[in-house]
Amino acid sequence: MLQFKLVLLGDSSVGKSSIVNRFVKDSFEDLRESTIGAAFLSQTIKLNDNGKEVIVKFEIWDTAGQERYKSLAPMYYRNANAALVVYDITELDSLNKAKTWVEELKNKVGDDNIVIYLVGNKLDVCEKDSSKRLVSLEGAKEYAKEQGLLFIETSAKTGANIKETFQEIGEKLYDIKKTEVNTDLDGNTGEIEISKPSTNDTTSCCS
Amino acid sequence: MVDTKDILKEFDPLTQEDNERKDDLGEVQRDSETVSTENSNERSSSNSRNERTYEDDQFFDFRLFAKQFRNPQADPLVKYTKSFLHNFATQRAVWTPEEQVKLINDFRLFIFGKLKVYEPFKSLDKAGLHNAEEGIEKLIMGKLYTRCFSPTLIENVNEDTVDKYHLKDIEDDELLIAKVKEYRFIELSNLDIPNKLYTRLDKFVELAGKELNKVNGFKAPRDKMVCILNSCRVIFGLLKHHRLDKEGADSFIPLLIFIILKGDIANLVSNIRYIERFRYEKFLRGEESYYLSSYQAAYNFILSMDETSLTVADNNEFDRKYKENQKLLMEEKEQKDRENAQLKQSSKEAVSSGATSKNSLDEVTNSMISMFNDLFTSSQQKPEEMGDQNKRNKKDEDVTQLINRMEEQEHKDTVDTLCSMFPDFDREIIEDVCVAKKYRIGVCVDTLLSLYN
């Protein structure tokens, strides 16, 4: 089983926790390992690699969205494989805040080390009343493309695109992991064993 | 890093078995990754899903390990451990935290490999082996506690010889206490905590703080971690009470900061750093890492806290409260000065009081660990000297009695606290819930809340 750490970033009213609650609740797999509360949740999904079933487990780290807790975020995004940067499509300012998160991640973690997914939430509100939309789909899409981010609009309320979001992250991370392992093995086409420790040096596991 | 390799050699009781060791290490690493999943699968089939809790998944029985470890067939393991502990204690008085982590991790990997070579551990299943690994960690950290936990380290060695990293732990502990005193008057709204009516807030805050303060009563990183998680459970209990638990970190993190500000927690920074350093990485599950990081985030926030870190609606009112508190602090200080002319001595004691205060639960561990007292003595000692059978039985009996007594007291304390949190319930009801839920604080709070609603 592959395991990935995913961090949630975004303003406090954008519904980032709702997205994850929806994902965990709707998922077919009932392998919930969170026992304390909704700040940390984990859930598995299944991927299909040319007929071979691959299980991917997400460990999802929520952050406090209030502006004053911004400085605590590095504690949470260190070693994360992916970040879900969430904004609210009915709040123009929430996209600007999302953009500052993207910049921070790029500066502090680096593009190569983390998959960033820009997520515009509250699609249900705009489907009912299109005048509520304040962030255009095209504009956000364009920004995501420029920055090389994955992008989607979702509704945690109806569940629209929630599963798809996590499925896509899972696939992307799996592809990256596969390429890494193949590069490491360098021509050795044996069984892929991702968690295998390096055995070049007897003390390598601790150095 | 030539240094560390040399150090390693000093501690390696069996350099000639290097090849065997390498293989063992590989095996242990592969296996340890699957232990927890297998374990939880087994358990989920025997327990109904609703009953599954963290404690069930992470079953740990130190008594069982202690018994296995004293089996004569495990004597080589005892010898390795003795040798390691002896060297750790005698080679140098003070190691830096980084060196300590390296030494302990290397020994851990070595001895975990050896568990697969000697009975009675060799024939254990994966869950049993995991229990033994946890037991080893608890045993060695219990023995090395006074050298690894910063507040007890400075008590035991000359302060001038202590490295700057351990000293920094102590400084941060003191700074945190100072900050907590400076801002102890703040309210929920100052931390952007959703402004709902919090009933019984003070009781929950008290209980969370009480659970958290238990970290000072334990030596093993695992036991300290359980205290951390229990305090988080109480916080989520409060959030559930107000239907805020689904808001995740937006409600949790500010409340955690609030708990630290309102609780009188000794040595918090040192405790968190100790867990981070000495809890074996592979044993630290994602959820545990998350809450440990949250504590780090929370104390960092408080360490750098000033008025600008807070939401202040009315500046004049805030200033008034701040000044009032400053005045109160001054008075308290003067009072203390009067009471104890030797302030220097007393402040030193104040720092360490939390660290040395005996917790009832850890006394059980202490008495079990003391059964291995000879682990610190020469490694040349014959295995037979571990004590004759009668002595062992006698000690087993004492320990069992002690455990029973401690458990009783602990249960009574739990019921008392819950009674004060839920005054609408009869004591009998609360006792029934506690018995049904095996006195697990988080589950008990959850159950009582659901009855309450």
XYZ file of C-alpha atoms in Angstrom:
660
model
C 0.000 0.000 0.000
C 1.268 3.441 -0.941
C 0.836 6.225 1.527
C 0.781 9.942 0.821
C 0.578 12.994 3.018
C -1.787 15.673 1.833
C -2.116 19.089 3.423
C -5.192 21.354 3.268
C -4.641 25.083 2.909
C -7.134 27.905 2.473
C -9.119 30.560 4.270
C -11.347 29.455 7.150
C -14.690 29.895 5.377
C -13.891 28.181 2.062
C -15.000 24.741 3.211
C -11.703 22.862 3.109
C -12.685 20.632 6.005
C -16.054 19.928 4.354
C -14.309 18.712 1.210
C -12.374 16.150 3.195
C -15.337 15.169 5.342
C -17.295 14.559 2.161
C -14.481 12.550 0.600
C -14.017 10.356 3.655
C -17.747 9.831 4.113
C -18.540 9.034 0.462
C -15.625 6.780 -0.221
C -16.341 3.168 -0.733
C -13.537 1.992 1.492
C -14.453 1.978 5.134
C -10.913 1.945 6.384
C -10.997 4.958 8.617
C -8.080 5.194 10.950
C -8.768 8.544 12.443
C -9.873 8.086 16.014
C -9.539 11.509 17.542
C -11.189 14.090 15.360
C -11.656 15.737 11.996
C -8.403 17.694 11.973
C -6.599 14.566 10.807
C -8.381 12.118 8.535
C -7.187 9.225 6.467
C -8.811 7.369 3.627
C -7.781 4.895 0.947
C -8.652 4.826 -2.735
C -8.071 2.266 -5.456
C -6.187 2.981 -8.661
C -5.959 0.919 -11.778
C -2.488 0.463 -13.249
C -3.031 -1.499 -16.488
C -5.326 -3.959 -14.803
C -3.316 -4.131 -11.600
C -5.128 -2.776 -8.559
C -3.154 -0.301 -6.509
C -4.256 0.904 -3.089
C -3.348 4.426 -2.147
C -3.795 5.797 1.329
C -4.123 9.504 1.977
C -3.262 11.019 5.309
C -4.954 14.380 5.284
C -3.611 17.190 7.475
C -5.931 20.098 8.042
C -4.609 23.561 8.913
C -6.262 26.457 10.716
C -7.439 28.855 8.010
C -7.619 32.023 10.084
C -5.090 34.628 8.986
C -3.402 34.767 12.377
C -2.430 31.110 12.275
C -0.753 31.423 8.880
C 2.696 31.200 10.442
C 1.930 27.706 11.764
C 1.446 26.205 8.296
C 5.075 25.118 7.676
C 4.674 22.711 10.606
C 1.964 21.018 8.576
C 3.159 21.132 4.977
C 6.686 19.861 5.641
C 7.113 16.473 3.948
C 3.686 16.701 2.314
C 3.343 14.946 -1.033
C 0.445 17.101 -2.124
C -1.373 20.265 -1.130
C -5.016 21.061 -1.703
C -5.216 24.846 -1.893
C -8.900 25.676 -1.549
C -10.755 28.910 -2.309
C -14.421 29.862 -2.451
C -15.711 30.763 -5.929
C -18.209 33.167 -4.349
C -15.433 35.117 -2.560
C -12.991 37.026 -4.742
C -10.518 37.569 -1.938
C -10.281 33.867 -1.145
C -8.578 33.266 -4.517
C -5.996 35.911 -3.690
C -5.301 34.148 -0.407
C -5.028 30.855 -2.283
C -2.477 32.477 -4.584
C -0.313 33.482 -1.620
C -0.385 29.860 -0.438
C 0.707 28.677 -3.869
C 3.596 31.162 -3.831
C 4.625 30.135 -0.341
C 4.607 26.453 -1.252
C 6.643 27.111 -4.383
C 9.195 29.166 -2.465
C 9.485 27.033 0.650
C 8.888 23.515 -0.636
C 9.601 23.766 -4.360
C 7.656 22.650 -7.400
C 9.434 19.339 -7.706
C 8.617 18.193 -4.228
C 4.915 18.782 -3.944
C 1.842 18.401 -6.140
C -0.374 21.466 -5.805
C -4.067 21.226 -6.572
C -6.067 24.441 -6.776
C -9.672 23.782 -5.794
C -12.567 26.234 -6.192
C -15.316 25.174 -3.804
C -19.048 25.996 -3.424
C -20.066 25.148 -7.000
C -23.582 24.348 -5.700
C -24.171 27.989 -4.702
C -23.437 29.207 -8.242
C -25.451 26.484 -9.914
C -28.497 27.737 -8.080
C -27.758 31.400 -8.686
C -25.051 32.228 -11.221
C -24.835 35.835 -10.028
C -23.152 34.538 -6.839
C -20.058 33.567 -8.739
C -17.277 36.095 -8.219
C -14.295 34.070 -9.421
C -14.542 33.084 -13.067
C -13.789 29.541 -14.091
C -11.611 30.726 -16.980
C -9.559 33.127 -14.866
C -8.731 30.545 -12.239
C -8.032 27.925 -14.873
C -5.655 30.275 -16.664
C -3.803 31.018 -13.402
C -3.517 27.316 -12.606
C -2.149 26.620 -16.072
C 0.448 29.387 -15.798
C 1.598 28.059 -12.455
C 1.490 24.414 -13.471
C -1.144 23.419 -10.911
C -3.904 20.874 -11.108
C -7.262 22.611 -11.067
C -10.912 21.742 -10.418
C -14.156 23.252 -9.130
C -16.083 21.271 -6.531
C -19.048 21.249 -4.227
C -18.529 19.686 -0.827
C -22.255 20.089 -0.295
C -23.442 18.009 -3.281
C -20.259 15.971 -3.587
C -19.636 17.178 -7.143
C -16.054 16.448 -8.291
C -14.885 15.500 -4.808
C -14.040 11.900 -5.525
C -12.544 12.903 -8.870
C -10.213 15.344 -7.140
C -8.721 12.735 -4.866
C -8.611 10.150 -7.634
C -6.601 12.535 -9.779
C -4.163 13.393 -6.995
C -3.737 9.693 -6.294
C -2.952 8.957 -9.927
C -0.557 11.862 -10.226
C 1.333 10.891 -7.067
C 1.423 7.261 -8.136
C 2.907 8.218 -11.493
C 5.565 10.335 -9.814
C 6.435 7.549 -7.388
C 6.644 5.022 -10.206
C 8.989 7.212 -12.225
C 11.177 7.801 -9.161
C 11.444 4.133 -8.400
C 12.194 3.246 -11.995
C 14.909 5.898 -12.132
C 16.385 4.643 -8.878
C 16.523 1.079 -10.058
C 18.150 2.270 -13.279
C 17.355 -0.453 -15.738
C 16.676 -3.066 -13.120
C 13.202 -4.216 -14.131
C 12.493 -6.338 -11.095
C 9.583 -6.031 -8.744
C 8.910 -2.466 -7.695
C 9.327 -2.209 -3.986
C 8.794 1.331 -2.933
C 9.413 1.002 0.766
C 12.634 -0.925 0.415
C 15.398 0.663 2.446
C 18.680 1.531 0.848
C 21.218 -1.139 1.666
C 24.376 0.392 0.266
C 25.602 1.377 3.671
C 24.971 -0.522 6.869
C 24.235 2.664 8.754
C 22.284 4.369 5.998
C 18.928 3.904 7.637
C 19.851 6.273 10.379
C 22.292 8.685 8.796
C 30.715 11.862 10.021
C 33.632 9.800 11.250
C 32.752 10.666 14.834
C 29.393 9.050 14.853
C 30.754 5.881 13.282
C 33.357 5.606 15.999
C 30.733 6.177 18.618
C 28.671 3.495 17.015
C 31.486 1.000 17.210
C 31.850 1.641 20.905
C 28.236 0.790 21.385
C 28.004 -2.149 19.117
C 28.250 -5.153 21.390
C 28.846 -7.510 18.485
C 30.873 -5.971 15.704
C 31.948 -9.372 14.475
C 28.356 -10.247 13.640
C 28.000 -7.343 11.291
C 26.802 -9.413 8.357
C 24.106 -11.146 10.291
C 23.098 -7.827 11.685
C 22.645 -6.295 8.270
C 20.233 -9.033 7.230
C 18.266 -8.811 10.416
C 17.826 -5.121 10.007
C 16.324 -5.541 6.585
C 13.829 -8.043 7.822
C 12.751 -6.017 10.776
C 12.192 -2.955 8.660
C 10.055 -4.763 6.163
C 7.988 -6.431 8.806
C 7.417 -3.434 10.995
C 5.627 -1.729 8.139
C 2.926 -4.343 8.047
C 2.507 -4.941 11.739
C 0.013 -2.214 12.449
C -2.268 -3.090 9.551
C -2.345 -6.763 10.360
C -2.889 -5.990 13.949
C -5.846 -3.735 13.276
C -7.399 -6.227 10.869
C -7.284 -8.940 13.448
C -8.787 -6.709 16.021
C -11.508 -5.221 13.924
C -12.880 -8.682 13.302
C -13.094 -9.443 16.989
C -14.477 -6.067 17.996
C -17.580 -4.492 16.678
C -16.747 -1.516 14.506
C -18.214 1.040 16.862
C -16.037 -0.180 19.651
C -12.808 0.300 17.758
C -10.581 2.793 19.398
C -6.985 3.797 19.276
C -6.209 1.761 22.354
C -7.574 -1.389 20.789
C -5.449 -0.958 17.705
C -2.349 -0.203 19.648
C -2.487 -2.972 22.179
C 0.569 -2.930 24.414
C 1.390 -5.113 27.381
C 4.610 -4.233 29.147
C 4.120 -6.909 31.777
C 4.069 -9.553 29.085
C 7.268 -8.196 27.596
C 8.931 -8.022 31.012
C 8.127 -11.676 31.584
C 9.447 -12.703 28.186
C 12.588 -10.650 28.611
C 13.457 -12.424 31.844
C 13.180 -15.812 30.236
C 16.678 -17.397 30.434
C 16.590 -18.025 26.679
C 16.554 -14.266 26.157
C 19.767 -13.784 28.135
C 21.797 -12.697 25.109
C 19.289 -9.891 24.567
C 19.627 -8.854 28.183
C 23.408 -8.804 27.769
C 23.274 -6.617 24.671
C 20.934 -4.239 26.422
C 23.096 -4.095 29.528
C 26.151 -3.427 27.472
C 24.424 -0.644 25.560
C 23.020 1.027 28.650
C 26.328 0.710 30.449
C 28.227 2.331 27.593
C 25.651 5.059 27.133
C 25.951 5.955 30.780
C 29.710 5.716 31.163
C 31.312 6.775 27.868
C 30.293 10.368 28.358
C 28.170 12.260 30.863
C 26.441 14.326 28.225
C 25.533 13.654 24.627
C 23.786 16.120 22.363
C 20.190 15.189 21.477
C 21.302 14.373 17.944
C 23.936 11.941 19.201
C 21.460 10.393 21.618
C 18.892 9.845 18.890
C 21.505 8.242 16.651
C 22.825 5.932 19.368
C 19.393 4.866 20.524
C 18.074 4.340 17.011
C 21.049 2.249 16.028
C 20.717 0.100 19.107
C 17.000 -0.201 18.542
C 17.490 -1.518 15.014
C 20.183 -3.872 16.209
C 18.166 -5.331 19.065
C 14.972 -5.544 16.992
C 16.955 -7.726 14.619
C 18.107 -9.884 17.507
C 14.536 -10.403 18.700
C 14.095 -12.577 15.651
C 17.018 -14.756 16.641
C 16.279 -15.625 20.262
C 13.373 -17.275 22.012
C 10.848 -16.550 23.393
C 10.623 -13.667 20.920
C 11.698 -15.615 17.853
C 8.462 -17.590 17.636
C 6.108 -14.697 18.321
C 3.700 -13.537 15.643
C 3.976 -10.034 14.237
C 1.724 -8.471 16.864
C 3.717 -10.161 19.621
C 6.978 -8.990 18.121
C 5.664 -5.469 17.875
C 4.750 -5.633 21.543
C 8.308 -6.697 22.315
C 9.738 -3.826 20.279
C 7.547 -1.377 22.172
C 8.709 -3.036 25.388
C 12.366 -2.542 24.451
C 11.756 1.121 23.731
C 10.004 1.597 27.041
C 12.730 -0.254 28.919
C 15.702 1.602 27.457
C 14.041 5.011 27.587
C 13.030 4.372 31.180
C 16.671 3.643 31.961
C 18.067 6.574 29.993
C 15.381 9.084 30.948
C 17.507 11.135 33.309
C 20.059 11.577 30.551
C 17.667 12.269 27.678
C 14.834 14.351 29.137
C 16.249 17.863 29.456
C 14.698 18.875 32.818
C 16.003 15.734 34.524
C 19.342 15.927 32.723
C 20.249 19.326 34.181
C 19.291 18.089 37.610
C 21.716 15.227 37.374
C 24.806 16.690 35.787
C 26.756 19.881 36.151
C 24.831 22.518 34.225
C 28.025 23.908 32.666
C 28.654 20.629 30.886
C 25.190 20.390 29.317
C 25.061 21.027 25.579
C 23.245 24.048 24.170
C 20.396 22.007 22.664
C 19.276 20.512 25.951
C 19.670 23.932 27.555
C 17.503 25.451 24.829
C 14.711 23.041 25.808
C 14.840 24.348 29.365
C 14.957 27.962 28.216
C 11.921 27.433 26.008
C 10.057 25.716 28.835
C 10.701 28.758 31.008
C 9.785 31.190 28.245
C 6.553 29.318 27.614
C 5.625 29.482 31.282
C 6.360 33.218 31.273
C 4.213 33.775 28.170
C 1.388 31.704 29.607
C 1.442 33.868 32.733
C 1.575 37.056 30.697
C -1.483 36.135 28.627
C -3.417 33.897 30.988
C -6.322 36.388 31.023
C -7.219 36.114 27.337
C -10.585 34.866 26.144
C -11.789 32.616 23.346
C -12.565 35.546 21.058
C -8.941 36.747 21.211
C -7.939 33.538 19.440
C -10.665 33.617 16.749
C -12.483 30.700 18.316
C -16.015 30.522 16.854
C -18.123 32.517 19.206
C -20.674 30.003 20.330
C -21.819 29.642 23.857
C -19.420 27.230 25.450
C -21.105 25.495 28.328
C -18.839 23.807 30.803
C -15.861 25.248 28.952
C -13.843 25.600 32.126
C -14.390 21.958 33.061
C -13.324 20.733 29.643
C -10.312 23.030 29.666
C -9.421 21.761 33.112
C -9.737 18.137 32.054
C -7.719 18.647 28.856
C -5.010 20.387 30.857
C -5.057 17.631 33.450
C -4.687 14.931 30.808
C -1.881 16.897 29.211
C -0.021 17.405 32.478
C 0.177 13.645 32.881
C 3.048 13.658 30.354
C 5.293 14.566 33.249
C 4.400 11.365 35.070
C 5.699 9.057 32.367
C 9.120 8.271 31.011
C 8.414 6.212 27.897
C 7.837 8.216 24.711
C 4.809 6.054 23.942
C 3.173 6.779 27.302
C 3.789 10.492 26.923
C 2.265 10.328 23.450
C -0.885 8.724 24.855
C -1.272 11.688 27.233
C -0.946 14.097 24.306
C -3.610 12.224 22.338
C -5.952 12.014 25.323
C -5.854 15.767 25.784
C -6.721 16.148 22.074
C -9.641 13.745 22.561
C -11.025 15.922 25.321
C -10.749 18.988 23.057
C -12.692 17.186 20.339
C -15.197 16.132 22.986
C -15.869 19.790 23.661
C -16.065 20.564 19.926
C -18.513 17.716 19.363
C -20.582 19.052 22.210
C -21.004 22.261 20.217
C -21.198 20.616 16.795
C -17.946 22.225 15.771
C -15.897 19.088 15.359
C -16.444 18.905 11.619
C -14.709 22.231 11.189
C -11.430 20.447 11.767
C -8.314 22.480 12.406
C -10.090 25.858 12.247
C -11.618 25.094 15.636
C -9.091 22.626 16.969
C -5.833 24.594 16.724
C -7.089 27.777 18.453
C -8.650 25.707 21.207
C -5.414 23.778 21.676
C -3.562 27.079 22.119
C -6.240 28.147 24.582
C -5.785 24.931 26.608
C -2.033 25.485 26.868
C -2.584 29.101 27.958
C -5.097 28.103 30.619
C -3.408 24.959 31.859
C -0.457 25.002 34.184
C 1.678 22.627 32.152
C 5.224 22.022 33.294
C 8.029 21.260 30.825
C 5.756 21.169 27.789
C 8.421 22.027 25.214
C 10.867 19.517 26.649
C 8.210 16.817 26.657
C 7.153 17.373 23.058
C 10.770 17.463 21.859
C 11.549 14.323 23.851
C 8.698 12.440 22.163
C 9.757 13.738 18.786
C 13.328 12.598 19.356
C 12.865 9.265 21.051
C 9.578 7.803 19.859
C 10.636 5.376 17.140
C 9.698 6.920 13.806
C 8.139 3.720 12.526
C 5.830 3.503 15.548
C 4.598 7.048 15.086
C 1.399 6.782 13.095
C 0.161 9.586 10.845
C -2.422 10.656 13.350
C 0.126 10.817 16.162
C 2.475 12.862 14.000
C -0.328 15.252 13.235
C -1.199 15.957 16.845
C 2.448 16.140 17.860
C 3.029 18.732 15.109
C -0.038 20.608 16.288
C 1.440 20.863 19.756
C 4.676 22.161 18.302
C 2.751 24.670 16.231
C 0.747 25.710 19.292
C 3.709 26.273 21.605
C 5.618 28.085 18.857
C 2.642 30.393 18.482
C 2.644 31.126 22.203
C 6.429 31.549 22.392
C 6.278 34.371 19.866
C 2.968 35.770 21.091
C 2.293 39.459 21.612
C -0.746 41.681 21.301
C -0.525 41.636 17.496
C -0.964 37.835 17.459
C -4.407 38.253 18.971
C -7.758 39.524 17.817
C -8.530 42.466 20.038
C -11.932 44.098 19.631
C -11.473 46.703 22.333
C -7.915 47.913 22.806
C -8.600 49.845 25.984
C -10.282 46.904 27.609
C -7.420 44.624 26.591
C -4.821 47.028 27.951
C -6.694 47.288 31.202
C -6.768 43.506 31.601
C -3.121 43.239 30.601
C -2.042 45.799 33.175
C -4.222 44.254 35.814
C -2.607 40.894 35.167
C 0.878 42.433 35.257
C 0.057 43.932 38.615
C -1.189 40.594 39.848
C 1.958 38.886 38.606
C 4.091 41.398 40.455
C 2.173 40.784 43.641
C 2.501 37.059 43.224
C 6.212 37.449 42.673
C 6.641 39.604 45.762
C 4.666 37.123 47.766
C 6.910 34.362 46.547
C 10.019 36.390 47.318
C 8.831 36.894 50.822
C 7.966 33.272 51.302
C 11.294 32.130 50.053
C 14.288 34.375 50.359
C 16.355 31.955 48.388
C 14.618 32.622 45.123
C 17.340 31.064 43.059
C 16.963 27.762 44.817
C 13.193 27.807 44.644
C 13.020 28.671 40.954
C 15.294 25.783 40.199
C 12.977 23.531 42.096
C 9.973 24.969 40.330
C 11.419 24.048 36.965
C 12.068 20.511 37.948
C 9.093 19.840 40.163
C 6.920 18.713 37.284
C 9.586 16.459 35.952
C 10.243 14.628 39.140
C 6.761 14.544 40.576
C 5.817 10.934 40.712
C 2.844 9.834 38.761
C 1.015 6.884 40.138
C 0.841 5.095 36.814
C 4.510 5.300 36.054
C 5.378 3.864 39.438
C 4.256 0.570 38.033
C 6.712 0.925 35.211
C 9.409 2.089 37.555
C 9.053 -0.949 39.736
C 9.079 -3.203 36.706
C 12.103 -1.480 35.276
C 13.818 -1.770 38.628
C 13.533 -5.517 38.222
C 16.149 -5.060 35.532
C 18.248 -2.952 37.834
C 21.338 -4.927 37.130
C 21.174 -3.718 33.534
C 23.341 -0.812 34.526
C 25.948 -2.980 36.156
C 28.856 -4.686 34.463
C 28.020 -6.699 31.388
C 30.344 -9.427 32.587
C 27.771 -10.428 35.164
C 26.451 -13.941 34.856
C 22.893 -14.343 33.616
C 22.085 -16.551 36.600
C 22.435 -13.512 38.806
C 19.234 -12.088 37.405
C 17.632 -13.299 40.606
C 16.228 -16.621 41.700
C 12.746 -17.777 40.923
C 11.293 -17.035 44.338
C 12.457 -13.479 44.279
C 10.921 -13.047 40.867
C 7.575 -14.382 41.942
C 7.551 -12.158 44.968
C 8.269 -9.125 42.812
C 5.613 -10.109 40.311
C 3.105 -10.218 43.139
C 4.117 -6.800 44.424
C 3.818 -5.325 40.985
C 0.374 -6.813 40.461
C -0.814 -5.376 43.766
C 0.666 -2.037 42.949
C -0.979 -2.015 39.546
C -4.365 -2.840 41.022
C -4.068 -0.114 43.598
C -2.975 2.452 41.030
C -5.750 1.483 38.670
C -8.355 1.881 41.380
C -7.125 5.343 42.252
C -6.934 6.319 38.598
C -10.496 5.102 37.999
C -11.771 7.066 40.950
C -10.065 10.207 39.651
C -11.619 9.730 36.226
C -15.112 9.355 37.687
C -14.591 12.435 39.888
C -13.533 14.568 36.946
C -16.383 13.357 34.751
C -18.859 14.045 37.575
C -17.700 17.635 37.733
C -17.983 17.964 33.943
C -21.459 16.461 33.856
C -23.159 17.481 37.104
C -26.586 16.584 35.653
C -25.756 12.893 35.728
C -25.846 10.659 38.772
C -22.495 9.278 39.815
C -23.782 5.729 39.227
C -24.528 6.480 35.583
C -21.068 7.912 35.077
C -19.523 4.907 36.788
C -21.521 2.577 34.539
C -20.312 4.402 31.447
C -16.745 4.237 32.707
C -16.946 0.507 33.324
C -18.567 -0.110 29.941
C -15.961 1.999 28.190
C -13.075 0.647 30.244
C -12.271 4.069 31.713
C -10.929 5.372 28.419
C -11.311 9.070 28.857
C -11.996 10.049 25.253
C -14.665 7.414 24.731
C -16.256 8.154 28.107
C -16.558 11.854 27.284
C -18.029 10.997 23.852
C -20.603 8.663 25.376
C -21.652 11.072 28.093
C -21.984 13.838 25.527
C -24.276 11.712 23.391
C -26.401 10.923 26.464
C -26.398 14.582 27.347
C -27.668 15.631 23.938
